[in-house]
XYZ file of C-alpha atoms in Angstrom:
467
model
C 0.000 0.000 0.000
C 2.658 2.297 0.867
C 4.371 1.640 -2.534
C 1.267 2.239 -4.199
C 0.507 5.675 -2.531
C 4.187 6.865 -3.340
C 3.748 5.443 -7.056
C 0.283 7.055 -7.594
C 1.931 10.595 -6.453
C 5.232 9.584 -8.840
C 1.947 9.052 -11.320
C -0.154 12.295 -10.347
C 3.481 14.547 -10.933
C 4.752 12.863 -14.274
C 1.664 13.457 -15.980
C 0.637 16.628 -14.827
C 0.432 19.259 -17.216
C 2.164 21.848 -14.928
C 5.558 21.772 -14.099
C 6.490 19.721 -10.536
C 9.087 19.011 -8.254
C 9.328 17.531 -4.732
C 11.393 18.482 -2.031
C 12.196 16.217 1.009
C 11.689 17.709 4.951
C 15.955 18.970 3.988
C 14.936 20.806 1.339
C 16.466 18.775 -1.181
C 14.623 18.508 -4.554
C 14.319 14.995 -4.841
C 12.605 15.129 -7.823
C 11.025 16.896 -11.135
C 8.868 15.677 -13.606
C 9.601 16.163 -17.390
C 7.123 19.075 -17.339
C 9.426 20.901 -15.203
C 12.669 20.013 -16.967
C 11.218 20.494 -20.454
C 9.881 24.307 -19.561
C 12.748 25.596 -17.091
C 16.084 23.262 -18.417
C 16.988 21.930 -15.303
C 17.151 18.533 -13.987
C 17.174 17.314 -10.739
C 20.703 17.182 -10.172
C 21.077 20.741 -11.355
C 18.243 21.618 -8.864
C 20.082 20.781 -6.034
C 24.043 21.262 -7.475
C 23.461 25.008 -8.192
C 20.998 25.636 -5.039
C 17.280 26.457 -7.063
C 19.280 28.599 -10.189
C 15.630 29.089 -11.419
C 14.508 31.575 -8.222
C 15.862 35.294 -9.362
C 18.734 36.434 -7.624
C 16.229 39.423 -6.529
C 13.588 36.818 -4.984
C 16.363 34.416 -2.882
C 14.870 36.454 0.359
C 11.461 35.032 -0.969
C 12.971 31.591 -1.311
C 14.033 31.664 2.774
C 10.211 32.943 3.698
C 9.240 29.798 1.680
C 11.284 27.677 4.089
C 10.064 29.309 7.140
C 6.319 28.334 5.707
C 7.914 24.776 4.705
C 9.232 24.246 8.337
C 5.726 25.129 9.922
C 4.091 22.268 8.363
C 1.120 24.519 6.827
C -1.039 22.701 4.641
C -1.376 24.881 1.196
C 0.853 27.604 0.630
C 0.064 29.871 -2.951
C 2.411 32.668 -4.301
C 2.494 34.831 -6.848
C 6.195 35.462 -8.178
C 9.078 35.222 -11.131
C 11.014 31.963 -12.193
C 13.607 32.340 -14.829
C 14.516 29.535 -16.846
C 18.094 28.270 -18.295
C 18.120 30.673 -21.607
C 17.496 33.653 -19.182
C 13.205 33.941 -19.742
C 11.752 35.304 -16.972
C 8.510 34.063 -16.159
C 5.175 34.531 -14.240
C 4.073 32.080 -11.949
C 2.072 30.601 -9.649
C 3.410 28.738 -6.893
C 1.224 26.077 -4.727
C 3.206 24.043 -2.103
C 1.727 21.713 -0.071
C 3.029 18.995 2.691
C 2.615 15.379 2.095
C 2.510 13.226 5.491
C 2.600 8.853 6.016
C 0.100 7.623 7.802
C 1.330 9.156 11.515
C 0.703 12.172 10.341
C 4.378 13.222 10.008
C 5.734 15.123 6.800
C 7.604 13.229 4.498
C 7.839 15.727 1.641
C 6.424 18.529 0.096
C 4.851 18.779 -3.221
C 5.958 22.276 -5.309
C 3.194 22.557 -8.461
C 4.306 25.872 -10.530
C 1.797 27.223 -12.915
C 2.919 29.224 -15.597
C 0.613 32.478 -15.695
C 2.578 34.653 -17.778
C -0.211 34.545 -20.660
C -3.137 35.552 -17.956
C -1.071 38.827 -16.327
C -0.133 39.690 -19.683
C -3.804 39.754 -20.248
C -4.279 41.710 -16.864
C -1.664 43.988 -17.695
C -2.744 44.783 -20.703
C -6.481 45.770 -19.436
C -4.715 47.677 -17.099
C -3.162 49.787 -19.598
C -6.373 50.187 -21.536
C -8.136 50.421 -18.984
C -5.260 53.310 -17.448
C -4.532 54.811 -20.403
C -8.162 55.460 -21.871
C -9.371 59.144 -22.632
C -12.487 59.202 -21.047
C -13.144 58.401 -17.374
C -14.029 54.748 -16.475
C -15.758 53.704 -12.630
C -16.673 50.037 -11.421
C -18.564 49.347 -8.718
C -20.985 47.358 -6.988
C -24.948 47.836 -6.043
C -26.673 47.202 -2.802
C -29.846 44.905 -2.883
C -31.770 48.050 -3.442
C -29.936 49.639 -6.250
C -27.795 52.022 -4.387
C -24.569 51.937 -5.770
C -21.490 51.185 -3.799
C -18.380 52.625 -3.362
C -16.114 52.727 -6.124
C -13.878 49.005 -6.793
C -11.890 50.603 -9.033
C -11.452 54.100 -11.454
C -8.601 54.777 -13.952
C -6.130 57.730 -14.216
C -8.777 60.088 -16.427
C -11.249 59.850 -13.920
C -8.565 61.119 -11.087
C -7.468 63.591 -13.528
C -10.814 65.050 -14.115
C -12.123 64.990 -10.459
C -9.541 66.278 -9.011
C -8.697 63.508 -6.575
C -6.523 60.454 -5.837
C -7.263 57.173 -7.001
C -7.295 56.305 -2.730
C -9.908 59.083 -2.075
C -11.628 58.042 -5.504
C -12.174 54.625 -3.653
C -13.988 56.258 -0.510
C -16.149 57.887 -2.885
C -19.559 56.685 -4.841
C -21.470 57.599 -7.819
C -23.769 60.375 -5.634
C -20.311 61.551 -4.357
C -19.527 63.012 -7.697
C -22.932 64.109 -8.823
C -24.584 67.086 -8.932
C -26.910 67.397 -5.808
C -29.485 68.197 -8.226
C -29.630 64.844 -10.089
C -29.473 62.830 -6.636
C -33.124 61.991 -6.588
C -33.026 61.955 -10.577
C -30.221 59.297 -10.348
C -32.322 56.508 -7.872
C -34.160 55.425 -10.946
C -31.645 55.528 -13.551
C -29.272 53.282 -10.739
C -32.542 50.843 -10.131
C -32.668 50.378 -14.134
C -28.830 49.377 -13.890
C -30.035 46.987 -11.285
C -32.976 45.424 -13.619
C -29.802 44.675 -16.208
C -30.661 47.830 -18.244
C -27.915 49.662 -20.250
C -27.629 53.068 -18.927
C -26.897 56.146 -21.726
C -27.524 60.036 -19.954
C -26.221 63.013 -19.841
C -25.026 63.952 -16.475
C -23.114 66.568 -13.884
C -20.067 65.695 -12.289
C -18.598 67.701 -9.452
C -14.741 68.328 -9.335
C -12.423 68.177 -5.713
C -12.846 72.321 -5.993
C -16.809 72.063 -6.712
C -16.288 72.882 -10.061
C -19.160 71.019 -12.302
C -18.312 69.037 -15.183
C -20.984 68.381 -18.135
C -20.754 64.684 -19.108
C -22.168 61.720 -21.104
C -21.915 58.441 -19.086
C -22.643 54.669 -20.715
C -23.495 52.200 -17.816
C -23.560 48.903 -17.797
C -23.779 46.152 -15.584
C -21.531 42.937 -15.344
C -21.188 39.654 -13.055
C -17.476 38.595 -12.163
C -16.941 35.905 -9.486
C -20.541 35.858 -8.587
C -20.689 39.815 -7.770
C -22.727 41.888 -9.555
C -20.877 44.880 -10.852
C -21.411 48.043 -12.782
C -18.833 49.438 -15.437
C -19.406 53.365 -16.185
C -18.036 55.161 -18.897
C -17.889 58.892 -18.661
C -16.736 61.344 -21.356
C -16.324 65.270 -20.619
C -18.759 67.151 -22.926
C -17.509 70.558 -21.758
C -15.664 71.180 -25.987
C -18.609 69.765 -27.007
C -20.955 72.046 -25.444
C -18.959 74.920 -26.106
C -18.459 74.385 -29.648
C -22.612 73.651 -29.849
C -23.281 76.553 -28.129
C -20.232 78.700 -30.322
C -22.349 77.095 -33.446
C -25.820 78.170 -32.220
C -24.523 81.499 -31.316
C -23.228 82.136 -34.970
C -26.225 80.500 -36.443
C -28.378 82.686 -34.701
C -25.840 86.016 -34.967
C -26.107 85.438 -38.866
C -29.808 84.931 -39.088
C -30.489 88.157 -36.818
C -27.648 89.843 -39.139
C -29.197 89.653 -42.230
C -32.944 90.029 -40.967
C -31.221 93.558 -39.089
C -29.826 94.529 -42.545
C -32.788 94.314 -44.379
C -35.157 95.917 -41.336
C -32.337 98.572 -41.239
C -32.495 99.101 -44.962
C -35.895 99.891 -45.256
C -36.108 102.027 -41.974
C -33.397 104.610 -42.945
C -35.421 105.569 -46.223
C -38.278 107.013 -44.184
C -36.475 107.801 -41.473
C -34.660 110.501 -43.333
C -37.824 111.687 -44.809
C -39.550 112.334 -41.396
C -36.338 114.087 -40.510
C -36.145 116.653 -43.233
C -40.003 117.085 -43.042
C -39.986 117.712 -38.956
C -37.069 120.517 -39.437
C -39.159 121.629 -42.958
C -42.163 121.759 -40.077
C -40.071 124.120 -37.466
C -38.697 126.587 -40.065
C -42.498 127.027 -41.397
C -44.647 127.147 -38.477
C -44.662 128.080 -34.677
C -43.415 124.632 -33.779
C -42.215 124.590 -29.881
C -38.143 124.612 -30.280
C -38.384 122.333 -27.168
C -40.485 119.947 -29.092
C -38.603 120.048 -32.114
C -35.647 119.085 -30.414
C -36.773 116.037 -28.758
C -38.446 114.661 -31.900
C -35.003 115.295 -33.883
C -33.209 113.793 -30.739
C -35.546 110.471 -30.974
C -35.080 110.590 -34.725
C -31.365 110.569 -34.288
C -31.617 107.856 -31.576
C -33.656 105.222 -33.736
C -31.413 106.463 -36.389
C -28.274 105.518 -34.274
C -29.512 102.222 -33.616
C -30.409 101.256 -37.028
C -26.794 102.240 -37.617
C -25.899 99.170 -35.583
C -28.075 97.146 -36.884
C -26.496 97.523 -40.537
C -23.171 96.690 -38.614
C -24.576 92.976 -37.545
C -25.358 92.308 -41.604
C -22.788 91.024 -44.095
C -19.845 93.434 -43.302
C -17.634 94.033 -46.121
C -13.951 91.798 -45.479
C -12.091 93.959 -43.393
C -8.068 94.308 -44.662
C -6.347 92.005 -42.229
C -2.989 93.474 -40.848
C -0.125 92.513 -38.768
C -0.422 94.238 -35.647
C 1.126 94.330 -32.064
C -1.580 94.135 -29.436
C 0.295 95.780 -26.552
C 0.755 98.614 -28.675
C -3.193 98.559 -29.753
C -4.466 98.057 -26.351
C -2.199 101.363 -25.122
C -3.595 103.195 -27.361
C -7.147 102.823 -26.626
C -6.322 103.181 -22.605
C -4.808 106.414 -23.791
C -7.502 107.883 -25.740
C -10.274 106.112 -23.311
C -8.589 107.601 -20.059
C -9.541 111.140 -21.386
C -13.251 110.243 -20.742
C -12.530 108.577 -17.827
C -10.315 111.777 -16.196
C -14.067 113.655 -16.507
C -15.954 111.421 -13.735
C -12.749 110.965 -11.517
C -11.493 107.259 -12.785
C -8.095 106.138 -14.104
C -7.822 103.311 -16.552
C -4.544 101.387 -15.651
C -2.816 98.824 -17.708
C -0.670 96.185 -16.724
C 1.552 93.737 -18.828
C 4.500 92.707 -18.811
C 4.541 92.361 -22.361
C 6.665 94.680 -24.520
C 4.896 93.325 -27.738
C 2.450 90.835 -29.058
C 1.897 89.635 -32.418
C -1.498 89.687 -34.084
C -2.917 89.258 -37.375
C -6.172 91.248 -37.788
C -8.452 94.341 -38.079
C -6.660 97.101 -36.063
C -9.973 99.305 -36.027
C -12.359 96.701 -35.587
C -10.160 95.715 -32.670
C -10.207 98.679 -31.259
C -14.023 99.561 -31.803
C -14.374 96.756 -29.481
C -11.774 97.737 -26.744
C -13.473 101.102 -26.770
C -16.975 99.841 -26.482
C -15.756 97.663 -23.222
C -13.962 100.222 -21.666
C -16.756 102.862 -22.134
C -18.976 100.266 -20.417
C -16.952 99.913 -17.753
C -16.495 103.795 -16.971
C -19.760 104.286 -17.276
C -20.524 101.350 -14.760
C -17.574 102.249 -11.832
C -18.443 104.832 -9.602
C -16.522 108.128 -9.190
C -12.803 107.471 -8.400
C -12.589 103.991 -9.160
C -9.826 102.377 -11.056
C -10.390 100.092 -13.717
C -7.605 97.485 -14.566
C -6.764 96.268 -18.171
C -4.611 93.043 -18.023
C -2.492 91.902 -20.903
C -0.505 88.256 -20.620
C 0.331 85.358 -22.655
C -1.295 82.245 -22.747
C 1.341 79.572 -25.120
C -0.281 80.382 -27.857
C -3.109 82.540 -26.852
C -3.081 86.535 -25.804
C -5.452 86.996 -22.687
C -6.973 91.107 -22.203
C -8.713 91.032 -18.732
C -10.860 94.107 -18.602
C -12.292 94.981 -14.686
C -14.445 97.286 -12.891
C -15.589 97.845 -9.467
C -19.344 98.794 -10.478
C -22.087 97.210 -9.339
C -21.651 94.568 -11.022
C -23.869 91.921 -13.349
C -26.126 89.321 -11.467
C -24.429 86.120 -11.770
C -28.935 84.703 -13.692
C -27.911 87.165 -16.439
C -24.440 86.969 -17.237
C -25.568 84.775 -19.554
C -27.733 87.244 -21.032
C -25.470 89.330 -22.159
C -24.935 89.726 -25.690
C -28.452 88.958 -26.849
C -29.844 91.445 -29.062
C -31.602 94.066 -27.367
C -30.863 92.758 -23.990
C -28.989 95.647 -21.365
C -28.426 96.457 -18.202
C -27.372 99.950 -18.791
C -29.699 102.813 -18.775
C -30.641 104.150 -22.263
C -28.663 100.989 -23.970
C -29.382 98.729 -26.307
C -27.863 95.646 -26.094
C -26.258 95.973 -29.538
C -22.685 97.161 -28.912
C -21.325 93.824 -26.808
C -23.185 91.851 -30.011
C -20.800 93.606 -32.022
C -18.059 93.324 -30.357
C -18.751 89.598 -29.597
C -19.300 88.932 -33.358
C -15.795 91.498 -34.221
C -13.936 88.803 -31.701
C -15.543 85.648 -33.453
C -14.254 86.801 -36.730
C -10.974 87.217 -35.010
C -11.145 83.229 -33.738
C -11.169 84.578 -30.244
C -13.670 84.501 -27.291
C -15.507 87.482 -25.304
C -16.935 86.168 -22.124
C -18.438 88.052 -19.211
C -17.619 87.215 -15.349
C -18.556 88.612 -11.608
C -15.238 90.355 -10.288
C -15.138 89.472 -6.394
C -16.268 91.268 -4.296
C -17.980 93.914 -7.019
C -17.724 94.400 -10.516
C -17.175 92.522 -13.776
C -14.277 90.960 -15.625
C -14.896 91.145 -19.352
C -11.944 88.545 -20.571
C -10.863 88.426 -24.136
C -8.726 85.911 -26.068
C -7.268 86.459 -29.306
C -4.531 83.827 -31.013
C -1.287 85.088 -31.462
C 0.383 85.133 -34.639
C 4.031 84.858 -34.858
């Protein structure tokens, strides 16, 4: 019987398909099947003659922990390490060791099984650098029994980078942690379709680290791995996109009200002119009140004004493009602007510390709209305020930062601002930023409006450099 047991394990190693050897209690090998010798090159001889040559030199401190484990007499030991074999291939493997005892229960030897897993962490490792290296931002996690989602198993490097966090605090964190408090309640039944084995598509608000909120489009869907149920989300930033959508509707929408304000313009001025000369033909006839006369040529002259603007917004003739140097622009316009400003106590200052700055463009369209934000913000700063114009470099990118101390534009209509007919000066009419938004399109650049902190507003401008 005792024969047959040691036969049957001679039996169970030869033909194994992994590679085996067995050591004795001394830690001899005392023998490898063909598996072994055929993969790594070593006999059983070499084994013990050149003490284990296929353990790394790097791992021999691993080989002496083994022994420890060996000498407690612990019944299944697994590691995951490297094996090198005779031609110098290092390997991945899988290392099981467990005792075999006679029938006092004593150890008589231990049985070493090493299963080559080089092919499976190749696999693992090369999820892990799609998974790592992938543009958009990936989560996994798990749901409770009612839907709720987890916190998150795992998230890649985008989804760090675009939250703000570490991939440890990322892990202490769930899908609500990220969301916008206002798509909380939203998100229950989009999380309990999940749950139901529904594919998830929606667009959706992530919060940043800072609190800064992030526009995306997530793609959900669930997955079973060992037995857990699990959720894979896909999220990819839509901030360009929305931007450029909203850049296209703008345009779409600035052309359409250009050409209908052409044409309404058109066919104003004709009779606008004619009431004109017939009002002042009135006054030099009759006993017209001078008073009178001059507010209807005054309203005359207003409408006429703003019809005048409206021809602007049309098909402009190409303006003759130039190379120009910003700094030297923007001066300019400070200088002529602070003239106006001397009368009502304020001082436009400029700061750069630029001494030029390329651009190619319309000097006097440039300038029309320099002069139309700077009047706005002299007229909106109270009596002895400064206003600040900032010039700086962005790589490729010049940056004007235009602010005032005024009172400011609520933060509900800052988005307003730049709609036709839409002010929140006093005897305005909306048209001027248009233009000067439309001037700064044509230019590939961007006019936005911000709330300067503590009062005031920031009108930034971007314009691309050309070298």
């Amino acid at each position: 019987m005792h024969h047959r047991m040691h036969y049957s394990l001679y039996s169970f190693a030869e033909y194994s398909p992994d590679p085996i050897y067995i050591l004795g209690t001394d830690k001899k090998v005392r023998y490898a099947n063909s598996n072994f010798t055929q993969l790594y090159g070593w006999t059983t001889e070499e084994l013990n003659l050149h003490d284990f040559p296929h353990v790394p030199r790097e791992l021999r401190d691993e080989l002496a922990q083994m022994y420890v484990f060996i000498d407690q007499g612990q019944r299944l030991f697994a590691l995951d390490t490297f094996r090198i074999k005779r031609n110098g291939e290092l390997i991945s493997v899988k290392i099981t060791i467990s005792p075999v005892k006679d029938q006092e229960g004593s150890i008589t030897a231990y049985v070493c099984v090493l299963r080559d897993v080089t092919e499976i962490k190749f696999s693992e490792l090369k999820y892990y650098k799609l998974f790592n290296e992938a543009n958009d931002s990936i989560y996994i996690y798990e749901q409770d029994e009612h839907g709720k989602p987890l916190k998150f198993l795992d998230v890649n490097e985008a989804a760090c980078r675009m939250l703000g966090y570490t991939r440890q605090e990322m892990l202490e964190l769930t899908p609500y942690s990220i969301a916008a408090e206002a798509l909380v309640p939203e998100g229950d039944d989009t999380f309990m379709g999940i749950q139901r084995g529904e594919s998830m598509f929606v667009e959706w608000i992530h919060v940043t680290k800072e609190g800064k909120q992030i526009p995306v489009e997530i793609s959900a869907k669930p997955f079973e791995l060992n037995s857990r149920r699990m959720v894979i989300s896909i999220a990819r930033d839509m901030t360009e996109r929305k931007r450029t959508e909203e850049f296209l509707r703008y345009n779409e929408s600035l052309s359409m009200i250009g050409e209908l304000s052409a044409g309404i313009a058109h066919e104003i001025r004709n009779p606008l002119t004619s009431i004109r000369g017939f009002v002042q033909l009135l006054y030099s006839q009759s006993k017209m009140n001078k008073e009178l006369h001059e507010i209807i040529l005054s309203e005359v002259d207003r409408i006429n004004s703003i019809v005048s603007e409206l021809l602007l917004l049309g098909k402009e003739n190409p303006s003759e493009l130039a190379d120009c140097n910003l700094v030297q622009l923007l001066r300019q316009v400070v200088v002529l602007l602070n003239a106006q400003a001397h009368m009502t106590g304020n001082e436009i200052i400029m700061h750069t510390p630029l001494a030029s700055l390329p651009l190619r463009g319309a000097p006097n369209k440039l300038k029309q709209v320099f002069i139309n934000v700077l009047k706005n913000a002299i007229e909106a700063s109270p009596r002895g305020a400064e206003i600040t114009v900032e010039l700086s470099r962005e790589e490729d990118t010049g940056v004007i930062r235009i602010s005032d101390t005024g009172s400011g534009i609520p933060e509900e209509l800052l988005n307003h601002i730049g709609s036709p007919f839409f002010t929140t000066k006093s005897g305005g009419n909306g048209l001027g930023v248009m233009i000067s938004r439309k001037i700064i399109h044509n230019h590939r650049g961007t006019l936005v409006f911000t709330a300067n902190k503590p009062a005031g507003t920031i009108v930034e401008i971007t314009l691309p450099v050309h070298e």
